[in-house]
Amino acid sequence: MSASEQGRLLNPAAAVLGMVALGARSGYEIRRASDRSLRFFWALSPPQIYSELQRLEKAGLLAGADEARGRRPRRTFEITEAGRAALREWAGGPDPGPIEIRDPALLRLFFADALTDAGLAALVEAMRLRSVAALELLESDILPAARRTAGEGFTGPERVAGFGAGLHEFIAGWCERLGAELKNARG
Amino acid sequence: MSASEQGRLLNPAAAVLGMVALGARSGYEIRRASDRSLRFFWALSPPQIYSELQRLEKAGLLAGADEARGRRPRRTFEITEAGRAALREWAGGPDPGPIEIRDPALLRLFFADALTDAGLAALVEAMRLRSVAALELLESDILPAARRTAGEGFTGPERVAGFGAGLHEFIAGWCERLGAELKNARG
DNA sequence: GGTAACATGTAAGCGGTTACATGATTAG
DNA sequence: CTAATCATGTAACCGCTTACATGTTACC
């Protein structure tokens, strides 16, 4: 019962179905598009994408068509009416569930008492730079692309990209304050 | 080569080793303690904990002792000098790696164009309430416990709990602003 | 002295990641 | 015409989660 078989969609299935709804037509296009947007909050790996596509087609939520070029396989998809209905039902369901965060930098910070003052400062600075880089990527690439998508009538990606920018601003600021505090404490 | 065998510790091994360094003595104690603190940024499941404990003991980074009560098994651990050295080396290593976030609420928001205005508002409010609840838990339980740990000389947990509080404040505020904006747009 | 809560550990299976294999297209 | 890049899909493996099995103490 691992995916879209009965009842409500599970999240990975909905993610793939939703990418098709936003205009990605093949597994490869989903991969490229989600790598530049969705992946910041919901990563999709190739085998996930391709196997979900198959299941969604079998379930009638996607309509597939063969577009092979010579010996090279290629299968494209469109969302069906049933697919749109399933996506709406999924998006409106109750209790999305908890956010999950996994951060090796915070893990190190948790055990930072094993570190020298200088080591701790370096860790905090690395964490800050990581978010500054993410912020630059978001603002130079992701947000502009999301705005184009918004121009086509899909406002979700831009909102989520905006969330990402705000999030990394918060993290960078938090690291900056902590860094300053550490500097003061050392004198 | 899956863990602490040669060279640097991997993150899950370091997490378990670090929990012992902070005073958790058995697998069960690590489970309880990490569930109230570390799990917000680095979840540990029982089989991970127990198998890492075995590997760390074999590698000489932990010293184990049998403390069975009757037919009930129990094994307790202390960190060794080699263990402390490995933990220091791990904490000071280069490039912690990227933060990973997976959030079903943001996933839904990404595809929110499938939703009615009311559905979107409900989603944003659910997201806000989720962070408000997390904030309450952090401030009522986690932060006080982390402060006690800080009193014993370990300042990492309190810093990380503080980060969590700031993070959920940011998310709740972001949702509140978005909610207000949606309300205005609907008139 | 029975029931619930605490404590300890494990088996089994899923989901997901890494890495690759292969084919077409463009550029130099 | 060769090399590099784009495009498409898959195999194999591993970490992790869920769920359980079992034992022991505390409570009523």
Short mmCIF file of C-alpha atoms (C1' of nucleotides) in Angstrom, two decimals:
data_model
loop_
_atom_site.label_atom_id
_atom_site.label_comp_id
_atom_site.label_asym_id
_atom_site.label_seq_id
_atom_site.Cartn_x
_atom_site.Cartn_y
_atom_site.Cartn_z
CA MET A 1 0.00 0.00 0.00
CA SER A 2 2.99 2.17 -0.43
CA ALA A 3 1.73 5.07 -2.48
CA SER A 4 -1.21 6.30 -4.41
CA GLU A 5 -3.15 3.10 -4.55
CA GLN A 6 -6.15 3.80 -2.39
CA GLY A 7 -7.46 6.83 -0.61
CA ARG A 8 -5.27 9.85 -0.10
CA LEU A 9 -1.96 10.47 -1.78
CA LEU A 10 1.20 10.13 0.26
CA ASN A 11 3.57 13.06 0.19
CA PRO A 12 6.16 11.74 -2.29
CA ALA A 13 3.42 10.79 -4.74
CA ALA A 14 1.81 14.19 -4.35
CA ALA A 15 5.15 15.89 -4.92
CA VAL A 16 5.64 14.12 -8.25
CA LEU A 17 2.04 14.61 -9.30
CA GLY A 18 2.24 18.27 -8.35
CA MET A 19 5.36 18.83 -10.41
CA VAL A 20 3.53 17.52 -13.45
CA ALA A 21 0.63 19.82 -12.60
CA LEU A 22 3.11 22.70 -12.63
CA GLY A 23 4.23 21.78 -16.13
CA ALA A 24 7.11 19.31 -15.84
CA ARG A 25 6.43 16.66 -18.45
CA SER A 26 9.02 13.90 -18.07
CA GLY A 27 10.91 12.29 -15.21
CA TYR A 28 13.94 14.24 -16.26
CA GLU A 29 12.10 17.56 -16.25
CA ILE A 30 10.74 16.83 -12.79
CA ARG A 31 14.25 16.12 -11.64
CA ARG A 32 15.63 19.36 -13.00
CA ALA A 33 12.76 21.52 -11.83
CA SER A 34 12.53 20.06 -8.34
CA ASP A 35 16.29 20.34 -7.91
CA ARG A 36 15.99 24.10 -8.35
CA SER A 37 13.01 24.65 -6.09
CA LEU A 38 11.25 21.98 -4.16
CA ARG A 39 14.40 20.22 -3.04
CA PHE A 40 15.05 22.77 -0.30
CA PHE A 41 12.07 21.44 1.63
CA TRP A 42 11.28 18.13 0.03
CA ALA A 43 14.04 16.30 -1.79
CA LEU A 44 13.14 13.88 -4.58
CA SER A 45 15.60 11.33 -5.88
CA PRO A 46 15.45 9.80 -9.37
CA PRO A 47 14.18 6.34 -8.41
CA GLN A 48 11.44 7.95 -6.36
CA ILE A 49 10.36 10.06 -9.29
CA TYR A 50 10.32 7.31 -11.87
CA SER A 51 8.58 4.75 -9.69
CA GLU A 52 5.95 7.24 -8.57
CA LEU A 53 5.31 8.20 -12.18
CA GLN A 54 4.54 4.59 -12.99
CA ARG A 55 2.23 4.15 -10.03
CA LEU A 56 0.43 7.41 -10.72
CA GLU A 57 -0.14 6.42 -14.32
CA LYS A 58 -1.45 3.00 -13.29
CA ALA A 59 -3.79 4.73 -10.86
CA GLY A 60 -5.12 6.93 -13.64
CA LEU A 61 -3.91 10.17 -12.08
CA LEU A 62 -1.44 10.72 -14.90
CA ALA A 63 -1.78 10.01 -18.61
CA GLY A 64 1.50 8.85 -20.12
CA ALA A 65 2.70 8.82 -23.70
CA ASP A 66 5.73 7.22 -25.30
CA GLU A 67 8.07 9.68 -26.98
CA ALA A 68 11.15 7.59 -27.51
CA ARG A 69 13.81 8.92 -29.90
CA GLY A 70 15.42 5.99 -31.63
CA ARG A 71 16.68 3.56 -29.00
CA ARG A 72 16.43 6.20 -26.30
CA PRO A 73 13.36 5.78 -24.10
CA ARG A 74 11.27 8.76 -23.09
CA ARG A 75 7.88 8.90 -21.50
CA THR A 76 5.90 12.11 -21.01
CA PHE A 77 2.95 12.73 -18.79
CA GLU A 78 -0.04 14.97 -18.30
CA ILE A 79 -2.20 15.20 -15.24
CA THR A 80 -5.75 13.88 -15.60
CA GLU A 81 -8.92 15.27 -14.06
CA ALA A 82 -8.77 12.49 -11.47
CA GLY A 83 -5.19 13.57 -10.81
CA ARG A 84 -6.20 17.17 -10.18
CA ALA A 85 -8.92 16.01 -7.84
CA ALA A 86 -6.51 13.80 -5.90
CA LEU A 87 -4.02 16.66 -5.64
CA ARG A 88 -6.69 19.03 -4.32
CA GLU A 89 -7.83 16.45 -1.79
CA TRP A 90 -4.28 15.86 -0.65
CA ALA A 91 -3.49 19.56 -0.32
CA GLY A 92 -6.60 20.16 1.75
CA GLY A 93 -6.14 17.20 4.10
CA PRO A 94 -5.77 17.57 7.84
CA ASP A 95 -2.58 17.86 9.92
CA PRO A 96 0.30 18.08 7.46
CA GLY A 97 2.66 16.57 10.04
CA PRO A 98 5.84 17.79 11.69
CA ILE A 99 8.74 19.62 10.11
CA GLU A 100 11.92 17.57 10.09
CA ILE A 101 15.34 19.15 10.27
CA ARG A 102 18.70 17.43 10.13
CA ASP A 103 21.72 19.65 10.37
CA PRO A 104 25.29 18.46 10.92
CA ALA A 105 26.32 21.97 11.94
CA LEU A 106 23.78 22.13 14.76
CA LEU A 107 24.80 18.63 15.74
CA ARG A 108 28.35 19.85 16.18
CA LEU A 109 27.16 22.90 18.03
CA PHE A 110 25.25 20.65 20.39
CA PHE A 111 28.53 18.98 21.37
CA ALA A 112 30.62 22.09 20.99
CA ASP A 113 31.95 21.86 24.53
CA ALA A 114 34.47 19.43 23.07
CA LEU A 115 35.85 22.37 21.10
CA THR A 116 38.28 25.20 21.71
CA ASP A 117 37.01 28.79 21.57
CA ALA A 118 38.59 29.22 18.18
CA GLY A 119 37.07 25.98 16.91
CA LEU A 120 33.65 27.06 18.08
CA ALA A 121 34.00 30.43 16.40
CA ALA A 122 35.02 28.74 13.16
CA LEU A 123 32.01 26.44 13.32
CA VAL A 124 29.59 29.31 13.82
CA GLU A 125 31.18 31.22 10.96
CA ALA A 126 30.97 28.20 8.65
CA MET A 127 27.30 27.90 9.51
CA ARG A 128 26.76 31.58 8.76
CA LEU A 129 28.53 31.40 5.42
CA ARG A 130 26.48 28.37 4.46
CA SER A 131 23.28 30.35 4.89
CA VAL A 132 24.70 33.41 3.14
CA ALA A 133 25.51 31.21 0.14
CA ALA A 134 22.03 29.69 0.19
CA LEU A 135 20.57 33.16 0.32
CA GLU A 136 22.56 34.27 -2.69
CA LEU A 137 21.47 31.23 -4.67
CA LEU A 138 17.86 31.82 -3.73
CA GLU A 139 17.91 35.45 -4.73
CA SER A 140 19.93 35.13 -7.91
CA ASP A 141 18.35 31.96 -9.33
CA ILE A 142 15.49 30.40 -7.48
CA LEU A 143 13.35 33.42 -6.70
CA PRO A 144 13.47 34.84 -10.24
CA ALA A 145 12.46 31.47 -11.65
CA ALA A 146 9.68 31.21 -9.09
CA ARG A 147 8.44 34.66 -10.12
CA ARG A 148 8.23 33.50 -13.70
CA THR A 149 6.18 30.54 -12.52
CA ALA A 150 3.97 32.95 -10.61
CA GLY A 151 3.43 34.81 -13.85
CA GLU A 152 1.96 31.59 -15.26
CA GLY A 153 -0.55 31.48 -12.44
CA PHE A 154 1.24 29.32 -9.86
CA THR A 155 2.02 31.33 -6.77
CA GLY A 156 3.12 28.50 -4.45
CA PRO A 157 6.77 28.24 -5.54
CA GLU A 158 7.39 31.95 -5.02
CA ARG A 159 5.93 31.87 -1.53
CA VAL A 160 8.01 28.88 -0.59
CA ALA A 161 11.16 30.41 -2.05
CA GLY A 162 10.41 33.53 -0.01
CA PHE A 163 10.16 31.37 3.06
CA GLY A 164 13.56 29.92 2.29
CA ALA A 165 15.10 33.34 1.95
CA GLY A 166 13.62 34.46 5.26
CA LEU A 167 14.78 31.29 6.93
CA HIS A 168 18.38 31.67 5.84
CA GLU A 169 18.32 35.33 6.77
CA PHE A 170 17.28 34.29 10.24
CA ILE A 171 20.01 31.66 10.48
CA ALA A 172 22.72 34.01 9.21
CA GLY A 173 21.62 36.67 11.68
CA TRP A 174 21.55 34.22 14.55
CA CYS A 175 25.07 33.07 13.74
CA GLU A 176 26.27 36.63 13.46
CA ARG A 177 24.90 37.50 16.90
CA LEU A 178 26.38 34.37 18.43
CA GLY A 179 29.73 35.07 16.81
CA ALA A 180 29.80 38.57 18.22
CA GLU A 181 28.87 37.28 21.66
CA LEU A 182 31.69 34.77 21.58
CA LYS A 183 34.15 37.43 20.52
CA ASN A 184 33.12 39.66 23.42
CA ALA A 185 33.36 36.82 25.91
CA ARG A 186 36.92 36.10 24.82
CA GLY A 187 37.75 39.79 25.12
CA MET B 1 33.32 0.98 6.61
CA SER B 2 30.06 2.25 7.90
CA ALA B 3 30.95 4.05 11.09
CA SER B 4 33.72 4.71 13.49
CA GLU B 5 36.15 2.15 12.22
CA GLN B 6 38.88 4.21 10.68
CA GLY B 7 39.58 7.90 10.49
CA ARG B 8 36.96 10.43 11.40
CA LEU B 9 33.65 9.67 13.03
CA LEU B 10 30.50 9.85 10.98
CA ASN B 11 27.70 12.00 12.32
CA PRO B 12 25.46 9.28 13.78
CA ALA B 13 28.42 7.73 15.60
CA ALA B 14 29.45 11.13 16.91
CA ALA B 15 25.91 11.82 18.08
CA VAL B 16 25.85 8.66 20.18
CA LEU B 17 29.36 9.16 21.47
CA GLY B 18 28.56 12.75 22.32
CA MET B 19 25.47 11.81 24.28
CA VAL B 20 27.61 9.53 26.42
CA ALA B 21 30.08 12.37 26.86
CA LEU B 22 27.18 14.52 28.15
CA GLY B 23 26.36 11.90 30.78
CA ALA B 24 23.90 9.43 29.25
CA ARG B 25 25.08 6.00 30.36
CA SER B 26 22.93 3.38 28.62
CA GLY B 27 21.18 3.03 25.30
CA TYR B 28 17.93 3.76 27.01
CA GLU B 29 19.25 6.94 28.62
CA ILE B 30 20.55 8.14 25.28
CA ARG B 31 17.15 7.51 23.79
CA ARG B 32 15.35 9.48 26.45
CA ALA B 33 17.80 12.34 26.53
CA SER B 34 18.12 12.75 22.78
CA ASP B 35 14.35 12.60 22.39
CA ARG B 36 14.09 15.73 24.52
CA SER B 37 16.86 17.73 22.91
CA LEU B 38 18.93 16.56 20.01
CA ARG B 39 16.02 15.05 18.09
CA PHE B 40 14.91 18.47 16.84
CA PHE B 41 17.98 18.67 14.64
CA TRP B 42 19.30 15.15 14.52
CA ALA B 43 16.93 12.28 15.17
CA LEU B 44 18.33 9.01 16.57
CA SER B 45 16.34 5.78 16.46
CA PRO B 46 16.89 2.85 18.83
CA PRO B 47 18.61 0.49 16.41
CA GLN B 48 20.98 3.26 15.43
CA ILE B 49 21.83 3.91 19.04
CA TYR B 50 22.41 0.31 20.03
CA SER B 51 24.43 -0.64 17.00
CA GLU B 52 26.61 2.47 17.25
CA LEU B 53 27.23 1.73 20.92
CA GLN B 54 28.56 -1.69 19.98
CA ARG B 55 30.79 -0.32 17.24
CA LEU B 56 32.09 2.48 19.42
CA GLU B 57 32.95 0.01 22.16
CA LYS B 58 34.72 -2.29 19.71
CA ALA B 59 36.68 0.71 18.44
CA GLY B 60 37.78 1.54 22.00
CA LEU B 61 36.02 4.90 22.08
CA LEU B 62 33.61 3.71 24.74
CA ALA B 63 34.20 1.41 27.70
CA GLY B 64 31.20 -0.81 28.37
CA ALA B 65 30.16 -2.69 31.50
CA ASP B 66 27.49 -5.30 32.04
CA GLU B 67 24.85 -4.28 34.58
CA ALA B 68 22.14 -6.84 33.96
CA ARG B 69 19.41 -7.18 36.60
CA GLY B 70 18.34 -10.81 36.68
CA ARG B 71 17.37 -11.89 33.18
CA ARG B 72 17.08 -8.27 32.03
CA PRO B 73 20.08 -7.15 30.02
CA ARG B 74 21.65 -3.74 30.58
CA ARG B 75 24.93 -2.37 29.39
CA THR B 76 26.38 0.93 30.53
CA PHE B 77 29.12 2.96 28.95
CA GLU B 78 31.69 5.60 29.65
CA ILE B 79 33.68 7.56 27.15
CA THR B 80 37.40 6.79 26.96
CA GLU B 81 40.28 9.18 26.37
CA ALA B 82 40.45 7.96 22.78
CA GLY B 83 36.72 8.65 22.58
CA ARG B 84 37.14 12.23 23.73
CA ALA B 85 39.91 12.75 21.23
CA ALA B 86 37.78 11.35 18.39
CA LEU B 87 34.88 13.58 19.38
CA ARG B 88 37.11 16.65 19.43
CA GLU B 89 38.52 15.77 16.04
CA TRP B 90 35.03 15.24 14.61
CA ALA B 91 33.70 18.51 16.03
CA GLY B 92 36.60 20.46 14.59
CA GLY B 93 36.50 18.91 11.13
CA PRO B 94 35.93 20.92 7.98
CA ASP B 95 32.67 21.65 6.16
CA PRO B 96 29.88 20.26 8.33
CA GLY B 97 27.68 19.79 5.25
CA PRO B 98 24.28 21.12 4.26
CA ILE B 99 21.20 21.54 6.39
CA GLU B 100 18.36 19.26 5.35
CA ILE B 101 14.74 20.21 5.80
CA ARG B 102 11.69 18.15 4.98
CA ASP B 103 8.37 19.74 5.68
CA PRO B 104 5.00 18.42 4.51
CA ALA B 105 3.41 21.80 5.21
CA LEU B 106 5.81 23.64 2.89
CA LEU B 107 5.29 20.89 0.34
CA ARG B 108 1.58 21.62 0.39
CA LEU B 109 2.22 25.32 0.22
CA PHE B 110 4.35 24.77 -2.84
CA PHE B 111 1.34 23.26 -4.62
CA ALA B 112 -1.19 25.48 -2.91
CA ASP B 113 -2.60 26.72 -6.20
CA ALA B 114 -4.68 23.55 -6.14
CA LEU B 115 -6.40 24.96 -3.05
CA THR B 116 -9.26 27.34 -2.38
CA ASP B 117 -8.55 30.58 -0.54
CA ALA B 118 -10.05 29.14 2.62
CA GLY B 119 -7.99 25.97 2.28
CA LEU B 120 -4.82 27.99 1.88
CA ALA B 121 -5.63 30.08 4.93
CA ALA B 122 -6.25 26.92 6.95
CA LEU B 123 -2.93 25.47 5.85
CA VAL B 124 -1.00 28.57 6.85
CA GLU B 125 -2.76 28.66 10.20
CA ALA B 126 -1.99 24.97 10.84
CA MET B 127 1.63 25.70 10.07
CA ARG B 128 1.64 28.61 12.47
CA LEU B 129 0.04 26.63 15.28
CA ARG B 130 2.56 23.86 14.80
CA SER B 131 5.41 26.27 15.45
CA VAL B 132 3.61 27.89 18.37
CA ALA B 133 3.25 24.46 19.97
CA ALA B 134 6.92 23.68 19.33
CA LEU B 135 7.84 27.00 20.89
CA GLU B 136 5.82 26.24 24.01
CA LEU B 137 7.42 22.84 24.37
CA LEU B 138 10.87 24.34 23.95
CA GLU B 139 10.31 27.03 26.53
CA SER B 140 8.48 24.95 29.10
CA ASP B 141 10.56 21.77 28.95
CA ILE B 142 13.57 21.71 26.70
CA LEU B 143 15.20 25.03 27.48
CA PRO B 144 14.99 24.59 31.28
CA ALA B 145 16.54 21.14 30.99
CA ALA B 146 19.23 22.55 28.72
CA ARG B 147 19.97 25.26 31.29
CA ARG B 148 20.51 22.61 33.94
CA THR B 149 22.92 20.89 31.57
CA ALA B 150 24.67 24.22 31.08
CA GLY B 151 25.05 24.40 34.85
CA GLU B 152 27.04 21.18 34.65
CA GLY B 153 29.42 22.79 32.21
CA PHE B 154 27.90 21.83 28.85
CA THR B 155 26.70 24.90 27.02
CA GLY B 156 25.96 23.35 23.62
CA PRO B 157 22.45 22.05 24.31
CA GLU B 158 21.23 25.43 25.55
CA ARG B 159 22.57 27.22 22.50
CA VAL B 160 20.92 24.74 20.17
CA ALA B 161 17.62 24.91 22.06
CA GLY B 162 17.83 28.69 21.76
CA PHE B 163 18.28 28.29 18.05
CA GLY B 164 15.17 26.13 17.92
CA ALA B 165 13.15 28.74 19.76
CA GLY B 166 14.31 31.49 17.42
CA LEU B 167 13.58 29.32 14.41
CA HIS B 168 10.01 28.61 15.42
CA GLU B 169 9.48 32.24 16.30
CA PHE B 170 10.53 33.11 12.79
CA ILE B 171 8.21 30.52 11.24
CA ALA B 172 5.24 31.57 13.37
CA GLY B 173 5.82 35.20 12.47
CA TRP B 174 6.16 34.43 8.79
CA CYS B 175 2.89 32.50 8.84
CA GLU B 176 1.18 35.29 10.70
CA ARG B 177 2.28 37.87 8.13
CA LEU B 178 1.21 35.63 5.26
CA GLY B 179 -2.14 34.97 6.91
CA ALA B 180 -2.78 38.66 7.29
CA GLU B 181 -1.81 39.30 3.69
CA LEU B 182 -4.22 36.64 2.46
CA LYS B 183 -7.00 38.08 4.56
CA ASN B 184 -6.44 41.53 3.08
CA ALA B 185 -6.34 40.19 -0.45
CA ARG B 186 -9.70 38.52 0.04
CA GLY B 187 -11.11 41.75 1.46
"C1'" DG C 1 -0.79 -10.06 43.69
"C1'" DG C 2 -2.46 -7.97 39.54
"C1'" DT C 3 -1.95 -3.98 36.43
"C1'" DA C 4 0.30 -0.32 34.66
"C1'" DA C 5 4.36 2.16 33.76
"C1'" DC C 6 9.27 2.00 33.15
"C1'" DA C 7 13.21 0.05 30.92
"C1'" DT C 8 15.96 -2.52 27.28
"C1'" DG C 9 16.80 -4.30 23.19
"C1'" DT C 10 15.80 -6.44 18.35
"C1'" DA C 11 13.66 -8.01 13.64
"C1'" DA C 12 12.09 -6.88 9.55
"C1'" DG C 13 11.10 -4.18 5.93
"C1'" DC C 14 10.69 0.55 3.41
"C1'" DG C 15 12.28 4.54 1.53
"C1'" DG C 16 15.82 6.79 -0.25
"C1'" DT C 17 20.65 7.89 -1.92
"C1'" DT C 18 24.66 7.04 -4.58
"C1'" DA C 19 26.41 5.80 -8.41
"C1'" DC C 20 26.30 4.24 -12.64
"C1'" DA C 21 24.88 2.67 -17.63
"C1'" DT C 22 23.43 4.09 -21.77
"C1'" DG C 23 21.79 6.96 -25.73
"C1'" DA C 24 21.29 11.38 -28.22
"C1'" DT C 25 22.74 15.95 -29.36
"C1'" DT C 26 25.68 19.81 -29.83
"C1'" DA C 27 30.18 22.04 -30.39
"C1'" DG C 28 34.74 22.51 -31.97
"C1'" DC D 1 34.47 13.04 -36.39
"C1'" DT D 2 35.57 13.29 -31.65
"C1'" DA D 3 34.54 15.01 -27.16
"C1'" DA D 4 31.68 16.98 -24.10
"C1'" DT D 5 27.24 17.85 -22.51
"C1'" DC D 6 22.45 16.88 -22.17
"C1'" DA D 7 18.98 13.55 -21.25
"C1'" DT D 8 16.84 9.21 -19.34
"C1'" DG D 9 16.45 5.61 -16.56
"C1'" DT D 10 17.97 1.72 -13.27
"C1'" DA D 11 20.58 -1.41 -9.88
"C1'" DA D 12 22.20 -2.07 -5.72
"C1'" DC D 13 22.80 -1.04 -1.42
"C1'" DC D 14 22.23 1.15 3.40
"C1'" DG D 15 20.41 3.77 7.02
"C1'" DC D 16 16.55 4.30 9.35
"C1'" DT D 17 11.72 3.81 11.21
"C1'" DT D 18 8.05 1.12 12.85
"C1'" DA D 19 6.66 -2.02 15.57
"C1'" DC D 20 7.21 -5.31 18.59
"C1'" DA D 21 9.10 -8.75 22.37
"C1'" DT D 22 10.35 -9.13 26.75
"C1'" DG D 23 11.72 -8.11 31.65
"C1'" DT D 24 11.35 -5.42 35.90
"C1'" DT D 25 9.78 -2.16 39.16
"C1'" DA D 26 6.07 0.59 41.32
"C1'" DC D 27 1.59 1.23 42.51
"C1'" DC D 28 -3.10 0.18 44.34
#
